mmCIF file of C-alpha atoms in Angstrom:
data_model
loop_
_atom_site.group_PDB
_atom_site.id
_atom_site.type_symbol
_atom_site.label_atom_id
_atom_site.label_comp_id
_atom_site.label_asym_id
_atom_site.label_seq_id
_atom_site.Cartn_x
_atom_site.Cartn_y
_atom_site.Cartn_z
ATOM 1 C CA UNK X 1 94.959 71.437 173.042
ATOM 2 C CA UNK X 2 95.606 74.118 170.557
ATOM 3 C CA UNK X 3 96.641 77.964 171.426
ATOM 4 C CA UNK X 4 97.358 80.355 168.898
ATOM 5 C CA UNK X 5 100.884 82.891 169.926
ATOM 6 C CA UNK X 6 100.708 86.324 168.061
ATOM 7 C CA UNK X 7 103.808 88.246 168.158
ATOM 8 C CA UNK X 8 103.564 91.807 166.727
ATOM 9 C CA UNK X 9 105.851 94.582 166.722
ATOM 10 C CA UNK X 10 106.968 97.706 164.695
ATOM 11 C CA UNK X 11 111.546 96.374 165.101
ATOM 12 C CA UNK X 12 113.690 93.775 163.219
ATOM 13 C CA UNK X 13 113.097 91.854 166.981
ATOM 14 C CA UNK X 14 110.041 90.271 167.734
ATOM 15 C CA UNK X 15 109.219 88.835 171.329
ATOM 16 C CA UNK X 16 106.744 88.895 173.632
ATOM 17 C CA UNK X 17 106.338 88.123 177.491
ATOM 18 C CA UNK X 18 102.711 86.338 178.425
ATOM 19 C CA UNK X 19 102.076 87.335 182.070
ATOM 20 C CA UNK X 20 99.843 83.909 182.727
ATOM 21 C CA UNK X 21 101.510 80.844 182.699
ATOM 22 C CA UNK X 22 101.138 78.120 180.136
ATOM 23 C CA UNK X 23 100.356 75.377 182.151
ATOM 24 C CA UNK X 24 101.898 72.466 180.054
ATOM 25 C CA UNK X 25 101.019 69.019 181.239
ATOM 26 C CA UNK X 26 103.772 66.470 181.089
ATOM 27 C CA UNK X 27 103.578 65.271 178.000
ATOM 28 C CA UNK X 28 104.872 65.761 174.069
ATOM 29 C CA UNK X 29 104.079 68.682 172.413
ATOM 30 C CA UNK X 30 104.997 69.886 169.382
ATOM 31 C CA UNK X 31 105.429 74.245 168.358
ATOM 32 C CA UNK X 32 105.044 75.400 164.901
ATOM 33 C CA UNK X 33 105.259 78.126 163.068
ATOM 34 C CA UNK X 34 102.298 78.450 160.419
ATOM 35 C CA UNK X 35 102.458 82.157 158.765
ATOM 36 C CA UNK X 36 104.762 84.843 159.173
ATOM 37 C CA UNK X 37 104.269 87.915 157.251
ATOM 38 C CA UNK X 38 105.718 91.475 157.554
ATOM 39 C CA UNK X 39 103.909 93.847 155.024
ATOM 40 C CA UNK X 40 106.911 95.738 154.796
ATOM 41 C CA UNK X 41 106.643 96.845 158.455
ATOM 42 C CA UNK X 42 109.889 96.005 159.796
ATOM 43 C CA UNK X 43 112.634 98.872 158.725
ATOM 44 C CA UNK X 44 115.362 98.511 157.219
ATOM 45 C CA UNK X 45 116.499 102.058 156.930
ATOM 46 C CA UNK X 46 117.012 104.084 160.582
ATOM 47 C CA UNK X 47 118.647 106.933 161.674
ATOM 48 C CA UNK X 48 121.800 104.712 162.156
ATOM 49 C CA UNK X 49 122.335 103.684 158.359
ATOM 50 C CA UNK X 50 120.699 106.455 156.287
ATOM 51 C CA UNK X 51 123.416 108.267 155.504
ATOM 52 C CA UNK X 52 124.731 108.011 151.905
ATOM 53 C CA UNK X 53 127.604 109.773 150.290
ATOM 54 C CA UNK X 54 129.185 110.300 146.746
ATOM 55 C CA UNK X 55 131.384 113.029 144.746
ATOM 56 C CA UNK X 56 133.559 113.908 147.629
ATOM 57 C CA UNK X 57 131.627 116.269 149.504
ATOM 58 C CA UNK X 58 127.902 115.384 148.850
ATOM 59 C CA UNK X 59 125.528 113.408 151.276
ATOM 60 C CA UNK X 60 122.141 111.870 150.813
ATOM 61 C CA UNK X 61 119.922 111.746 153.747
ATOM 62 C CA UNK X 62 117.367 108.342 152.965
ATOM 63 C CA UNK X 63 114.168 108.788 154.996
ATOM 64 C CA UNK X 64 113.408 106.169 157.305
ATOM 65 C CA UNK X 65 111.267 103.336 156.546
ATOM 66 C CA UNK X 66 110.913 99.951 155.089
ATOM 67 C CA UNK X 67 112.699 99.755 151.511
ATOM 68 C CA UNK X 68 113.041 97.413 148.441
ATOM 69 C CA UNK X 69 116.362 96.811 147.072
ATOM 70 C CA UNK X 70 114.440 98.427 143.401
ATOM 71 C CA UNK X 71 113.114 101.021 145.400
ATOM 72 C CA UNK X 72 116.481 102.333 146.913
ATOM 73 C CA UNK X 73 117.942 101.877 143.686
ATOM 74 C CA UNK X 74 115.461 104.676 142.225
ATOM 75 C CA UNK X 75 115.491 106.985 145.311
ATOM 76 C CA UNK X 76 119.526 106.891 144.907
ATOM 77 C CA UNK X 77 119.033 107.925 141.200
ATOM 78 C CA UNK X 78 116.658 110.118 141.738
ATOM 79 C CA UNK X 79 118.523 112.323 144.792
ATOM 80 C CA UNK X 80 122.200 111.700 142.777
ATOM 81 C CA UNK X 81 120.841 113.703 139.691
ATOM 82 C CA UNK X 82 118.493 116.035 141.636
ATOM 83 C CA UNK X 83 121.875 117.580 143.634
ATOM 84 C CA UNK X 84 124.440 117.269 141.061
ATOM 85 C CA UNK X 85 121.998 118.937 138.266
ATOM 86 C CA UNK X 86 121.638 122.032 141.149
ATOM 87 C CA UNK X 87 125.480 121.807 140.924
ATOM 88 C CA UNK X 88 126.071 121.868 137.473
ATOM 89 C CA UNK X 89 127.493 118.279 137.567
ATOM 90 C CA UNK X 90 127.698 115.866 134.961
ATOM 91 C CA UNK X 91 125.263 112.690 135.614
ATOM 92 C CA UNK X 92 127.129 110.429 132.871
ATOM 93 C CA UNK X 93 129.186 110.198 135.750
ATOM 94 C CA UNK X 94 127.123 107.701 137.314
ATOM 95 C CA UNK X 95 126.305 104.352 135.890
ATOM 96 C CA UNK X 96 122.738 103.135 137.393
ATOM 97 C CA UNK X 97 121.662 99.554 136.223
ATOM 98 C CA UNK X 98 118.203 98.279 136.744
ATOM 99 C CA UNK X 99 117.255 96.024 139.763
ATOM 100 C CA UNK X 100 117.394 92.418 138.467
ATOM 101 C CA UNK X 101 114.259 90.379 140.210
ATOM 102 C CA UNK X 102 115.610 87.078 138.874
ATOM 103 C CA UNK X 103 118.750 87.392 140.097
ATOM 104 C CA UNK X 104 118.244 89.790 143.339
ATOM 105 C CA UNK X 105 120.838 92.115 142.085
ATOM 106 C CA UNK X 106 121.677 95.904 141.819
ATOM 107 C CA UNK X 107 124.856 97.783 140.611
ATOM 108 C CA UNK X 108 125.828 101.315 141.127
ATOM 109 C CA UNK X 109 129.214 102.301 139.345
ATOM 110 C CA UNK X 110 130.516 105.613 140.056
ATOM 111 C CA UNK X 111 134.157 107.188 138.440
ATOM 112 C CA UNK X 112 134.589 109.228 141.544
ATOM 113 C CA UNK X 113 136.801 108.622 144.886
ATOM 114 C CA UNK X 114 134.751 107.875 148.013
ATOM 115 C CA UNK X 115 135.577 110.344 150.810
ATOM 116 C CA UNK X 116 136.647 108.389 154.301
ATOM 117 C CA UNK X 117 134.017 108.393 156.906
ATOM 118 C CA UNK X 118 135.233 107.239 160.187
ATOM 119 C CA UNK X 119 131.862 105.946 161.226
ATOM 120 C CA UNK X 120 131.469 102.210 159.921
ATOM 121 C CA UNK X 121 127.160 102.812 159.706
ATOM 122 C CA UNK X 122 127.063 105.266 156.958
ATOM 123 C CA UNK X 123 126.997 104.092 153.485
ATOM 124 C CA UNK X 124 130.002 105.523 150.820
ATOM 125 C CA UNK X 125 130.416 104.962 146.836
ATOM 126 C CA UNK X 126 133.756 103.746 146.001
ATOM 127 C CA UNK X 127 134.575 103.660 142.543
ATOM 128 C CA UNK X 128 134.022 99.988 141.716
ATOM 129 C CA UNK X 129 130.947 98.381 141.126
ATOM 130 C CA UNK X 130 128.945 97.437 144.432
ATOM 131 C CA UNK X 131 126.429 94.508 144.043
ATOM 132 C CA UNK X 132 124.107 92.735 146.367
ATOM 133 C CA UNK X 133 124.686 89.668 147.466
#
């Protein structure tokens, strides 16, 4: 016997409830999984976590959707020099390096103090270099 199980879904959880039973026989059986793929559908940035803030009075709001580590990288350059430029600011304050593919890395260095945010979901720039793990 062989039955193919497709679970589908648009969150990080997957599941799925079939409403008839699988009759299984006694006997051995065996489940695999042969192919999971995501197509960049499951998101990594919500309403929860989008939040990210630098200088000491400055927040980014990151749209929600389904990132790359490089992409987020670039969108975080991008907005950083967009509103300090409208400010007058001075971008050499902020040291972006390139996403590293090899090594699945990404650093952000910033001279500034991070402002305390009591809410542990919302991302803050100390002044240290952050780097993924």
């Amino acid at each position: 016997m062989s039955l193919t199980l497709t679970l589908t879904g648009t969150n990080s959880v997957l599941a799925v409830s079939y409403f008839s039973v699988l009759d299984l026989k006694d006997g051995e059986y065996e489940l695999g999984l042969t192919n999971f793929e995501t197509y960049n559908t499951i998101p990594n940035i919500t309403s929860v976590n989008n939040k990210f803030y630098f200088d000491t009075d400055k927040m980014i709001s990151i749209p929600e959707g389904s990132y790359e580590l490089s992409a987020m990288g670039k969108y975080l350059k991008a907005a950083i020099i967009h509103i300090r430029s409208n400010n007058n600011g001075n971008n050499d304050d902020y040291i972006f390096d390139d996403y590293n593919d090899d090594v699945h890395k990404d650093e952000v260095a910033s001279s500034y103090q991070r402002e305390h945010h009591e809410k542990r979901d919302q991302v803050c720039l100390p002044s240290r270099f952050y780097q993924t793990e």
